[in-house]
Amino acid sequence: MTQPLSRVDLYAAIRRDARSGMSNRALQRKHGVGFRTVTAALESAWPKERNQPPKRGSRLDAYRVVIDDWLRSDLDAPRKQRHTAKRIFDRLLDEHDGAGVVSYWMVREYVATRRREIRVEVGREPANAFIPQEHLPGREAEVDFGDVAIRLRGELVTCALFSLRLSCSGKAVHRVSASAGQEAFFEGHVHAFNVLGGVPTGKIRYYNLKAAVASVIGFSRQRVEADRWTAVRSHYGIEAFYCQPGIQGAHEKGGVEGQIGWFRRNHLVPIPEVDSLAELNAMVDAWDEADDARRIGSRARTVGEHFATEQPLVAPLPTEPFETGRWFTPRVDRYAQVTVRMNKYSVPARMVGRQARVLLNASDLVVFDGRTEVARHERLMTKGSTRVDLDHYLEVLLRKPGALPGAKALEQARASGRFTPVHDAWWAAACKAHGDADGTRALIEVLMLHRHLPHDHVVAGLATALRAGALTADAVALEARKYNDTEDGGADDTTADHQSLMSGDRARGEGEIPAVRSLTERRLRAHIPADTRPLPSVEKYDQLLASRRDTPNEGAAP
């Protein structure tokens, strides 16, 4: 099937046949057109544009002059007493019989565009035009935060996405943190500079973030900076440029504004599901590296190719690192908790009543006793929350075993998966065999094993000991160490034990191998390589005996 000719091709064919001597009527029959088309083709090689039909009128046309007068009167009215689209619609209904003629959405659409046109006409507002900018390599960058939603351990939470974008190449570095606080602001800079291999030598554009700006001075670009931000700028040699407040400031750093939206749409849809922010940031680093292969707009080269020419032009990093976290010295309360930024975190119970040194980072919190790290928590995202670690209370629970069933630390351990159904099953069996107090103490001794053995090994030891009816902490420790020493079949045994516990099948069939086996027997079952060493020989000892017989005894009679 042949493609139909365009109007330009049709005119060209008619003109070509006309030059060969064809009559007007013959041209009409050959090309299947009328007299006017042939005449138009002979007059001009380019078809004339068709006349546009007249624009259809709107029911609002009769009220446009009235609405314009009201909008012009608003130019001199107080800001809070000007016409809104709803007020204009109501006045049209009440004062100009607009009921059944105009609709609210019709008025709203007209006012949204006409209000600004009137301000431009009278010189109250300049035309919305932008000036193209030239960004030199290695000199300029832009920084901003954006909100992102993730599923953290199954819970939907909102985090802060830090972005630093080089203005010339478009190379961007991102970092996700629990909040957009000062620690996240500093940590994002340090991470970005390490990835880029240096610091831009010119200006870095910022919005008026509270992490950097303490207050804005009037309508100027002067700012009162936060003291710690001044120290960071001095350390890295950053020259800050603060954008105007509002939408105008967003236009001054449009590169990073668009970059955050692009990154969110292309990498965070669908919503990622992670177990920690560290896991998510590892994914973000991989996405940033992959984005080097993309092209921005109509550029001929990729982001990575542009960055390869820009990277040697940035200033080198300082030799000494900068501590981005913030130090606190709270006192440990009677619940073995410290309060930092209106949130509570647990510490070992031995520190009750003492002062602790706390380093608050963007996504975690580290507690020190002197120079020794004693606790580490993931930073809480909402104020007034509490995060406790069951391990911090084990020594106290040994003296107060009755406090364990209702402890908040136990519930959080269950929610995080550290306290498994295997723990609960072994605990219930121990309480039934030894009583509630002694059974709970035995469980606490088992929980202390987690300090020295991997979590999976202790769970495997619990499962094996429960199947064998060994309800003591020593038996669990023995089986956990067996699992630690045995590499073949350990995972399969643990899986079978878990399935047995969850199904409630504790019975042992006839001829089944006992759950508690000798470690020596288990090693003997393993494949032992052949011993190629020669058998021991006593020939050299025989030579010593022969020389002893040939030598006469000293002091013997002749």
Coordinates of C-alpha atoms in Angstrom, one line a residue:
M1 CA 0.0 0.0 0.0
T2 CA 1.5 3.3 -1.2
Q3 CA 1.7 6.2 1.3
P4 CA -0.5 9.1 0.3
L5 CA 1.3 12.2 -1.0
S6 CA 1.7 15.2 1.2
R7 CA 0.3 18.5 0.0
V8 CA 3.8 19.7 -1.0
D9 CA 4.5 16.5 -3.0
L10 CA 1.1 16.8 -4.7
Y11 CA 1.8 20.4 -5.7
A12 CA 5.2 19.4 -7.0
A13 CA 3.7 16.5 -9.1
I14 CA 1.1 18.8 -10.6
R15 CA 3.6 21.4 -11.5
R16 CA 5.9 18.8 -13.1
D17 CA 3.1 17.4 -15.2
A18 CA 1.9 20.9 -16.2
R19 CA 5.5 21.7 -17.5
S20 CA 5.3 18.5 -19.7
G21 CA 2.2 20.0 -21.5
M22 CA -0.8 18.5 -19.7
S23 CA -4.0 20.4 -19.7
N24 CA -5.8 21.6 -16.6
R25 CA -8.6 18.9 -17.0
A26 CA -6.0 16.2 -17.6
L27 CA -4.2 17.2 -14.4
Q28 CA -7.5 17.0 -12.5
R29 CA -8.2 13.5 -13.7
K30 CA -4.7 12.2 -13.1
H31 CA -4.3 13.4 -9.6
G32 CA -7.9 13.2 -8.5
V33 CA -8.2 16.9 -7.5
G34 CA -10.4 19.8 -8.3
F35 CA -9.9 22.9 -10.5
R36 CA -9.0 25.1 -7.5
T37 CA -6.3 22.7 -6.3
V38 CA -4.6 22.7 -9.7
T39 CA -4.8 26.4 -10.0
A40 CA -3.3 26.9 -6.5
A41 CA -0.5 24.5 -7.3
L42 CA 0.4 26.3 -10.5
E43 CA 0.4 29.7 -8.7
S44 CA 2.7 28.6 -5.8
A45 CA 5.0 25.6 -5.0
W46 CA 4.2 26.0 -1.3
P47 CA 0.6 25.4 -0.2
K48 CA -1.1 28.2 1.5
E49 CA -2.1 27.7 5.2
R50 CA -5.7 27.0 5.7
N51 CA -7.8 29.7 7.4
Q52 CA -8.3 29.0 11.1
P53 CA -12.0 28.8 12.1
P54 CA -13.0 31.7 14.4
K55 CA -12.4 31.1 18.1
R56 CA -15.6 30.1 19.8
G57 CA -16.8 32.5 22.4
S58 CA -17.1 31.7 26.1
R59 CA -20.0 32.4 28.5
L60 CA -17.5 34.4 30.5
D61 CA -16.9 36.9 27.7
A62 CA -19.7 39.1 29.0
Y63 CA -18.1 39.4 32.4
R64 CA -14.4 39.8 31.4
V65 CA -14.4 43.6 31.6
V66 CA -16.0 43.5 35.1
I67 CA -13.5 40.9 36.4
D68 CA -10.6 43.0 35.0
D69 CA -11.8 46.1 36.8
W70 CA -12.0 44.2 40.1
L71 CA -8.5 42.8 39.6
R72 CA -7.1 46.3 38.8
S73 CA -8.7 47.7 41.9
D74 CA -6.8 45.0 43.9
L75 CA -3.5 46.6 42.9
D76 CA -3.9 49.3 45.6
A77 CA -5.9 47.2 48.1
P78 CA -4.4 45.7 51.2
R79 CA -2.8 42.3 50.6
K80 CA -5.3 40.5 52.8
Q81 CA -8.3 42.2 51.4
R82 CA -8.1 41.4 47.7
H83 CA -10.4 39.4 45.5
T84 CA -10.0 35.7 45.4
A85 CA -11.5 33.5 42.6
K86 CA -14.2 32.4 45.0
R87 CA -15.1 36.0 45.9
I88 CA -15.2 37.1 42.2
F89 CA -17.5 34.1 41.5
D90 CA -19.8 35.0 44.3
R91 CA -20.1 38.7 43.2
L92 CA -20.9 37.6 39.7
L93 CA -23.8 35.5 41.0
D94 CA -25.1 38.2 43.3
E95 CA -24.5 41.4 41.4
H96 CA -24.4 40.4 37.7
D97 CA -26.9 37.6 37.4
G98 CA -24.3 35.0 36.7
A99 CA -26.2 32.0 38.1
G100 CA -26.4 29.2 35.6
V101 CA -24.1 31.1 33.2
V102 CA -20.6 30.9 34.6
S103 CA -19.0 28.3 36.8
Y104 CA -16.5 28.6 39.6
W105 CA -13.8 26.6 37.6
M106 CA -14.3 28.9 34.6
V107 CA -13.7 32.0 36.8
R108 CA -10.8 30.4 38.6
E109 CA -8.9 29.5 35.4
Y110 CA -9.4 33.0 34.0
V111 CA -8.3 34.8 37.2
A112 CA -5.2 32.6 37.6
T113 CA -3.7 33.9 34.3
R114 CA -5.4 37.4 34.1
R115 CA -4.2 38.6 37.5
R116 CA -0.5 38.4 36.6
E117 CA -1.1 39.8 33.1
I118 CA -2.7 42.9 34.7
R119 CA 0.3 43.3 37.1
V120 CA 2.7 43.1 34.1
E121 CA 0.7 45.5 32.0
V122 CA 0.8 48.3 34.7
G123 CA 4.5 47.6 35.5
R124 CA 3.9 46.1 38.9
E125 CA 5.7 42.8 38.0
P126 CA 8.3 42.2 35.4
A127 CA 7.9 39.5 32.7
N128 CA 8.9 36.1 33.8
A129 CA 12.1 35.7 31.8
F130 CA 15.3 33.8 32.7
I131 CA 18.9 34.5 31.7
P132 CA 21.0 31.5 30.5
Q133 CA 24.1 31.0 32.7
E134 CA 27.6 29.7 31.9
H135 CA 29.0 27.5 34.6
L136 CA 32.8 27.1 34.6
P137 CA 34.2 23.6 35.4
G138 CA 35.2 22.9 39.0
R139 CA 33.9 26.1 40.3
E140 CA 30.2 26.0 41.2
A141 CA 27.8 23.6 42.9
E142 CA 24.3 23.6 44.5
V143 CA 23.1 22.0 47.7
D144 CA 19.6 21.2 49.0
F145 CA 17.5 18.7 50.9
G146 CA 14.4 16.8 49.7
D147 CA 11.9 14.5 51.4
V148 CA 11.7 10.9 50.5
A149 CA 9.5 8.0 51.7
I150 CA 11.0 4.5 52.4
R151 CA 9.9 1.3 54.1
L152 CA 12.3 0.8 57.0
R153 CA 11.8 -2.7 58.4
G154 CA 8.3 -2.8 57.1
E155 CA 7.3 0.7 58.4
L156 CA 6.7 3.6 56.1
V157 CA 8.9 6.6 57.2
T158 CA 9.9 9.9 55.7
C159 CA 13.6 10.6 55.5
A160 CA 15.8 13.5 54.2
L161 CA 17.7 13.2 50.9
F162 CA 20.8 15.4 50.7
S163 CA 22.0 16.3 47.3
L164 CA 25.2 18.2 46.1
R165 CA 25.3 18.8 42.4
L166 CA 28.1 20.3 40.3
S167 CA 26.7 23.0 38.1
C168 CA 28.9 22.3 35.1
S169 CA 28.9 18.6 34.6
G170 CA 25.7 17.8 36.5
K171 CA 27.4 15.2 38.6
A172 CA 25.3 14.7 41.8
V173 CA 26.0 12.9 45.1
H174 CA 23.2 11.9 47.4
R175 CA 22.8 10.8 51.0
V176 CA 19.8 9.7 52.9
S177 CA 19.5 10.4 56.6
A178 CA 17.0 10.3 59.4
S179 CA 16.5 14.1 59.4
A180 CA 17.6 17.2 57.7
G181 CA 19.5 18.4 60.8
Q182 CA 22.9 19.9 61.1
E183 CA 24.6 16.5 61.4
A184 CA 23.1 15.3 58.2
F185 CA 24.0 18.6 56.5
F186 CA 27.7 18.2 57.4
E187 CA 27.8 14.5 56.8
G188 CA 26.4 15.0 53.3
H189 CA 29.1 17.5 52.5
V190 CA 31.9 15.3 53.7
H191 CA 30.6 12.3 51.8
A192 CA 30.1 14.4 48.6
F193 CA 33.5 15.9 48.8
N194 CA 35.1 12.4 49.3
V195 CA 33.2 11.1 46.3
L196 CA 34.1 14.1 44.1
G197 CA 37.7 14.0 45.2
G198 CA 37.7 17.7 46.1
V199 CA 35.9 20.9 46.8
P200 CA 34.5 23.4 44.2
T201 CA 36.8 26.4 44.0
G202 CA 33.9 28.9 43.5
K203 CA 30.5 29.4 45.1
I204 CA 28.2 26.7 46.4
R205 CA 24.5 27.8 46.3
Y206 CA 22.4 27.2 49.4
Y207 CA 18.8 27.8 50.4
N208 CA 18.3 29.3 53.9
L209 CA 18.6 26.0 55.7
K210 CA 18.5 26.2 59.5
A211 CA 21.5 23.9 59.6
A212 CA 23.6 26.7 58.1
V213 CA 21.7 30.0 58.6
A214 CA 20.7 31.2 62.0
S215 CA 18.8 34.3 60.7
V216 CA 18.2 36.3 57.5
I217 CA 19.1 40.0 57.6
G218 CA 16.3 42.0 56.0
F219 CA 15.8 41.6 52.3
S220 CA 19.6 41.4 51.5
R221 CA 21.7 38.3 51.0
Q222 CA 23.5 38.8 54.3
R223 CA 23.0 35.9 56.7
V224 CA 23.9 35.2 60.4
E225 CA 25.6 31.8 60.1
A226 CA 25.6 29.0 62.6
D227 CA 28.9 28.7 64.4
R228 CA 29.6 25.0 63.5
W229 CA 28.7 25.8 59.8
T230 CA 31.3 28.6 59.8
A231 CA 33.9 26.0 61.1
V232 CA 33.0 23.6 58.4
R233 CA 33.3 26.3 55.7
S234 CA 36.7 27.3 57.1
H235 CA 37.9 23.7 57.2
Y236 CA 37.0 22.9 53.6
G237 CA 37.4 26.4 52.1
I238 CA 33.7 26.7 51.1
E239 CA 32.4 30.0 49.7
A240 CA 28.7 30.0 50.4
F241 CA 26.1 31.9 48.2
Y242 CA 22.6 32.1 49.8
C243 CA 19.6 32.3 47.5
Q244 CA 16.6 34.6 48.0
P245 CA 13.7 33.3 50.1
G246 CA 10.7 31.8 48.4
I247 CA 10.2 30.7 44.8
Q248 CA 12.8 33.2 43.5
G249 CA 15.5 31.4 45.5
A250 CA 14.4 28.1 44.0
H251 CA 15.0 29.4 40.5
E252 CA 18.5 30.5 41.6
K253 CA 19.5 26.8 42.2
G254 CA 17.2 25.1 39.8
G255 CA 19.8 22.5 38.9
V256 CA 19.7 20.7 42.3
E257 CA 15.9 21.3 42.6
G258 CA 15.3 19.4 39.4
Q259 CA 18.0 16.8 40.3
I260 CA 16.3 15.8 43.5
G261 CA 12.9 15.3 41.7
W262 CA 14.6 13.3 39.0
F263 CA 16.4 11.1 41.4
R264 CA 13.3 10.5 43.5
R265 CA 11.2 9.6 40.4
N266 CA 13.7 7.3 38.8
H267 CA 15.3 5.5 41.8
L268 CA 12.7 5.7 44.6
V269 CA 9.7 4.5 42.7
P270 CA 8.5 2.0 43.8
I271 CA 9.2 2.8 47.4
P272 CA 12.4 0.8 48.5
E273 CA 12.2 -1.6 51.4
V274 CA 15.4 -1.8 53.5
D275 CA 16.4 -2.9 56.9
S276 CA 18.6 0.1 57.7
L277 CA 19.7 3.4 56.3
A278 CA 23.2 2.1 55.8
E279 CA 21.8 -0.5 53.4
L280 CA 19.8 2.3 51.6
N281 CA 22.8 4.5 51.3
A282 CA 24.8 1.7 49.7
M283 CA 22.1 1.5 47.1
V284 CA 22.2 5.3 46.6
D285 CA 25.9 5.2 46.0
A286 CA 25.4 2.5 43.3
W287 CA 22.7 4.6 41.7
D288 CA 24.9 7.7 41.7
E289 CA 27.7 5.8 39.9
A290 CA 25.2 4.4 37.4
D291 CA 23.8 7.9 36.7
D292 CA 27.2 8.9 35.2
A293 CA 26.2 7.2 32.0
R294 CA 23.1 9.4 31.4
R295 CA 22.9 12.5 29.3
I296 CA 21.2 15.7 30.6
G297 CA 18.9 17.4 28.1
S298 CA 20.5 17.7 24.6
R299 CA 24.1 17.5 25.8
A300 CA 26.4 15.5 23.5
R301 CA 28.4 13.9 26.3
T302 CA 27.4 12.0 29.4
V303 CA 27.6 13.2 33.0
G304 CA 30.6 11.0 33.6
E305 CA 32.4 12.3 30.6
H306 CA 31.8 15.9 31.6
F307 CA 32.9 15.1 35.2
A308 CA 36.1 13.5 34.0
T309 CA 37.2 17.0 32.7
E310 CA 35.9 18.8 35.7
Q311 CA 37.3 16.7 38.5
P312 CA 41.0 17.7 38.1
L313 CA 39.9 21.4 38.5
V314 CA 38.4 21.1 42.0
A315 CA 40.4 22.1 45.1
P316 CA 42.1 19.2 47.0
L317 CA 40.6 17.9 50.2
P318 CA 42.2 18.9 53.6
T319 CA 44.5 16.3 55.1
E320 CA 42.6 16.2 58.4
P321 CA 39.0 14.8 58.6
F322 CA 36.2 16.9 60.1
E323 CA 34.0 15.4 62.8
T324 CA 30.5 15.8 61.5
G325 CA 28.7 14.5 64.6
R326 CA 27.8 16.5 67.7
W327 CA 28.9 15.7 71.2
F328 CA 26.6 15.6 74.2
T329 CA 27.3 14.7 77.9
P330 CA 23.9 13.7 79.3
R331 CA 23.5 11.9 82.7
V332 CA 22.2 8.4 82.7
D333 CA 18.8 8.2 84.5
R334 CA 17.6 5.4 86.8
Y335 CA 16.1 3.5 83.7
A336 CA 19.7 3.3 82.2
Q337 CA 18.7 5.8 79.5
V338 CA 20.2 9.0 78.1
T339 CA 18.1 11.8 76.6
V340 CA 19.4 13.3 73.4
R341 CA 17.2 15.7 71.3
M342 CA 14.1 14.8 73.2
N343 CA 14.6 11.0 72.5
K344 CA 15.7 8.3 75.0
Y345 CA 18.4 5.7 74.3
S346 CA 19.5 2.8 76.6
V347 CA 23.0 2.3 77.9
P348 CA 24.5 -0.5 80.0
A349 CA 22.9 -0.5 83.5
R350 CA 26.2 -0.1 85.3
M351 CA 26.3 3.5 84.1
V352 CA 23.2 4.6 86.0
G353 CA 23.8 8.0 87.7
R354 CA 26.9 8.7 85.7
Q355 CA 27.6 11.1 82.8
A356 CA 28.0 9.5 79.4
R357 CA 29.7 10.9 76.3
V358 CA 27.3 10.7 73.3
L359 CA 28.2 11.3 69.6
L360 CA 25.1 12.1 67.6
N361 CA 25.5 11.4 63.9
A362 CA 23.1 11.9 61.0
S363 CA 21.6 8.4 61.2
D364 CA 23.0 6.8 64.4
L365 CA 24.1 7.6 68.0
V366 CA 27.2 6.2 69.7
V367 CA 27.6 6.2 73.5
F368 CA 31.1 6.2 75.2
D369 CA 32.2 5.4 78.7
G370 CA 35.4 7.3 78.7
R371 CA 37.1 6.2 75.5
T372 CA 35.2 2.9 75.3
E373 CA 32.2 2.5 73.1
V374 CA 29.4 0.9 75.1
A375 CA 26.3 1.4 73.0
R376 CA 25.3 2.2 69.4
H377 CA 21.7 2.9 68.3
E378 CA 20.0 3.9 65.1
R379 CA 18.8 7.4 65.4
L380 CA 15.1 7.9 66.1
M381 CA 13.1 9.9 63.6
T382 CA 10.2 11.1 65.8
K383 CA 10.5 13.1 69.0
G384 CA 9.5 11.6 72.3
S385 CA 10.5 8.1 71.3
T386 CA 12.5 5.5 73.1
R387 CA 15.0 2.9 71.8
V388 CA 16.3 0.3 74.3
D389 CA 18.6 -2.7 73.9
L390 CA 17.7 -5.8 75.9
D391 CA 21.4 -6.6 76.4
H392 CA 21.9 -3.5 78.5
Y393 CA 19.5 -4.8 81.2
L394 CA 20.6 -8.4 81.6
E395 CA 22.6 -8.0 84.8
V396 CA 19.7 -6.2 86.4
L397 CA 17.2 -8.8 85.2
L398 CA 19.2 -11.6 86.8
R399 CA 18.3 -10.0 90.1
K400 CA 14.8 -9.1 89.0
P401 CA 13.6 -11.9 86.6
G402 CA 10.0 -11.0 87.1
A403 CA 10.5 -7.7 85.2
L404 CA 11.4 -9.4 82.0
P405 CA 8.0 -10.5 80.6
G406 CA 6.7 -6.9 80.5
A407 CA 9.9 -5.1 79.7
K408 CA 9.9 -2.6 76.8
A409 CA 13.3 -3.9 75.8
L410 CA 11.9 -7.4 75.3
E411 CA 9.1 -6.1 73.0
Q412 CA 11.5 -4.1 70.9
A413 CA 13.8 -7.1 70.7
R414 CA 10.9 -9.2 69.4
A415 CA 9.9 -6.5 66.9
S416 CA 13.5 -6.3 65.5
G417 CA 13.8 -10.1 65.2
R418 CA 16.6 -10.5 67.8
F419 CA 14.3 -12.3 70.2
T420 CA 13.0 -15.2 68.1
P421 CA 10.1 -17.7 68.5
V422 CA 12.9 -20.2 69.4
H423 CA 13.8 -18.1 72.4
D424 CA 10.1 -18.0 73.5
A425 CA 9.7 -21.8 73.1
W426 CA 12.9 -22.5 75.1
W427 CA 11.9 -20.0 77.8
A428 CA 8.4 -21.5 78.2
A429 CA 10.0 -25.0 78.5
A430 CA 12.6 -23.8 81.0
C431 CA 9.9 -22.1 83.2
K432 CA 7.8 -25.3 83.1
A433 CA 10.8 -27.4 84.2
H434 CA 12.5 -25.1 86.7
G435 CA 9.8 -22.6 87.7
D436 CA 9.2 -19.0 86.5
A437 CA 12.1 -17.3 88.3
D438 CA 14.8 -20.0 87.7
G439 CA 13.6 -20.5 84.1
T440 CA 13.8 -16.8 83.4
R441 CA 17.3 -16.6 84.9
A442 CA 18.4 -19.5 82.7
L443 CA 17.0 -17.6 79.6
I444 CA 18.9 -14.4 80.7
E445 CA 22.1 -16.5 80.9
V446 CA 21.4 -17.7 77.4
L447 CA 20.9 -14.1 76.2
M448 CA 24.3 -13.2 77.6
L449 CA 25.8 -15.7 75.1
H450 CA 24.9 -13.3 72.3
R451 CA 27.7 -11.1 73.5
H452 CA 30.3 -13.7 72.6
L453 CA 28.7 -15.9 69.9
P454 CA 26.9 -15.0 66.7
H455 CA 23.2 -14.6 66.9
D456 CA 22.4 -17.5 64.5
H457 CA 24.7 -19.9 66.4
V458 CA 22.9 -19.2 69.7
V459 CA 19.5 -19.7 68.0
A460 CA 20.7 -23.0 66.6
G461 CA 22.0 -24.0 70.0
L462 CA 18.6 -23.1 71.6
A463 CA 16.7 -25.2 68.9
T464 CA 19.0 -28.2 69.4
A465 CA 18.9 -28.1 73.2
L466 CA 15.1 -27.7 73.2
R467 CA 14.7 -30.8 71.0
A468 CA 16.9 -32.8 73.4
G469 CA 15.2 -31.4 76.5
A470 CA 18.4 -29.8 77.7
L471 CA 16.9 -26.7 79.5
T472 CA 20.1 -25.2 80.9
A473 CA 22.3 -22.3 79.7
D474 CA 25.4 -24.6 79.7
A475 CA 23.7 -27.0 77.3
V476 CA 22.8 -24.2 75.0
A477 CA 26.3 -22.8 75.1
L478 CA 27.7 -26.3 74.3
E479 CA 25.4 -26.7 71.3
A480 CA 26.1 -23.2 70.1
R481 CA 29.8 -23.8 70.2
K482 CA 29.4 -27.1 68.3
Y483 CA 27.5 -25.2 65.7
N484 CA 30.2 -22.6 65.5
D485 CA 32.9 -25.3 65.1
T486 CA 31.0 -27.4 62.6
E487 CA 30.7 -26.0 59.1
D488 CA 29.1 -28.9 57.2
G489 CA 25.3 -29.2 57.5
G490 CA 24.9 -26.6 60.2
A491 CA 22.4 -24.5 58.3
D492 CA 20.3 -27.5 57.3
D493 CA 20.1 -28.6 60.9
T494 CA 19.1 -25.2 62.0
T495 CA 16.4 -25.0 59.4
A496 CA 15.0 -28.4 60.4
D497 CA 15.0 -27.4 64.1
H498 CA 13.2 -24.2 63.4
Q499 CA 10.5 -26.0 61.4
S500 CA 10.2 -28.6 64.1
L501 CA 9.7 -25.9 66.8
M502 CA 7.2 -23.9 64.8
S503 CA 5.1 -27.0 64.0
G504 CA 5.1 -28.1 67.6
D505 CA 6.5 -31.6 66.7
R506 CA 8.9 -32.5 69.6
A507 CA 8.5 -36.3 69.2
R508 CA 11.5 -38.3 68.2
G509 CA 10.9 -41.2 65.9
E510 CA 12.4 -44.7 66.4
G511 CA 15.9 -45.0 65.2
E512 CA 16.3 -41.2 64.8
I513 CA 19.8 -39.8 65.5
P514 CA 19.8 -38.0 68.9
A515 CA 19.7 -34.2 68.7
V516 CA 22.6 -33.8 71.1
R517 CA 25.6 -35.6 69.6
S518 CA 29.2 -36.0 70.6
L519 CA 31.5 -33.5 69.1
T520 CA 34.1 -36.2 68.6
E521 CA 31.5 -38.4 66.9
R522 CA 30.6 -35.6 64.6
R523 CA 34.2 -35.0 63.6
L524 CA 34.8 -38.7 63.0
R525 CA 31.8 -38.7 60.6
A526 CA 33.5 -36.1 58.5
H527 CA 35.8 -37.1 55.7
I528 CA 39.4 -37.4 56.9
P529 CA 42.1 -37.3 54.3
A530 CA 44.6 -40.2 54.1
D531 CA 47.7 -40.0 56.2
T532 CA 50.7 -40.3 53.9
R533 CA 53.4 -40.0 56.6
P534 CA 55.7 -43.1 57.1
L535 CA 55.2 -45.3 60.0
P536 CA 57.4 -44.6 63.1
S537 CA 60.7 -46.6 63.4
V538 CA 62.9 -47.5 66.4
E539 CA 66.0 -48.5 64.4
K540 CA 68.0 -45.6 65.8
Y541 CA 67.2 -46.7 69.4
D542 CA 68.4 -50.2 68.5
Q543 CA 71.8 -48.7 67.5
L544 CA 72.1 -47.0 70.9
L545 CA 71.4 -50.3 72.6
A546 CA 74.1 -52.1 70.5
S547 CA 76.7 -49.5 71.3
R548 CA 75.8 -49.9 75.0
R549 CA 76.5 -53.7 74.9
D550 CA 79.9 -53.3 73.2
T551 CA 81.2 -50.8 75.8
P552 CA 82.5 -52.4 79.1
N553 CA 81.1 -51.3 82.3
E554 CA 83.2 -48.9 84.3
G555 CA 84.5 -50.2 87.6
A556 CA 84.0 -53.9 86.6
A557 CA 86.5 -56.5 87.7
P558 CA 89.2 -57.5 85.0

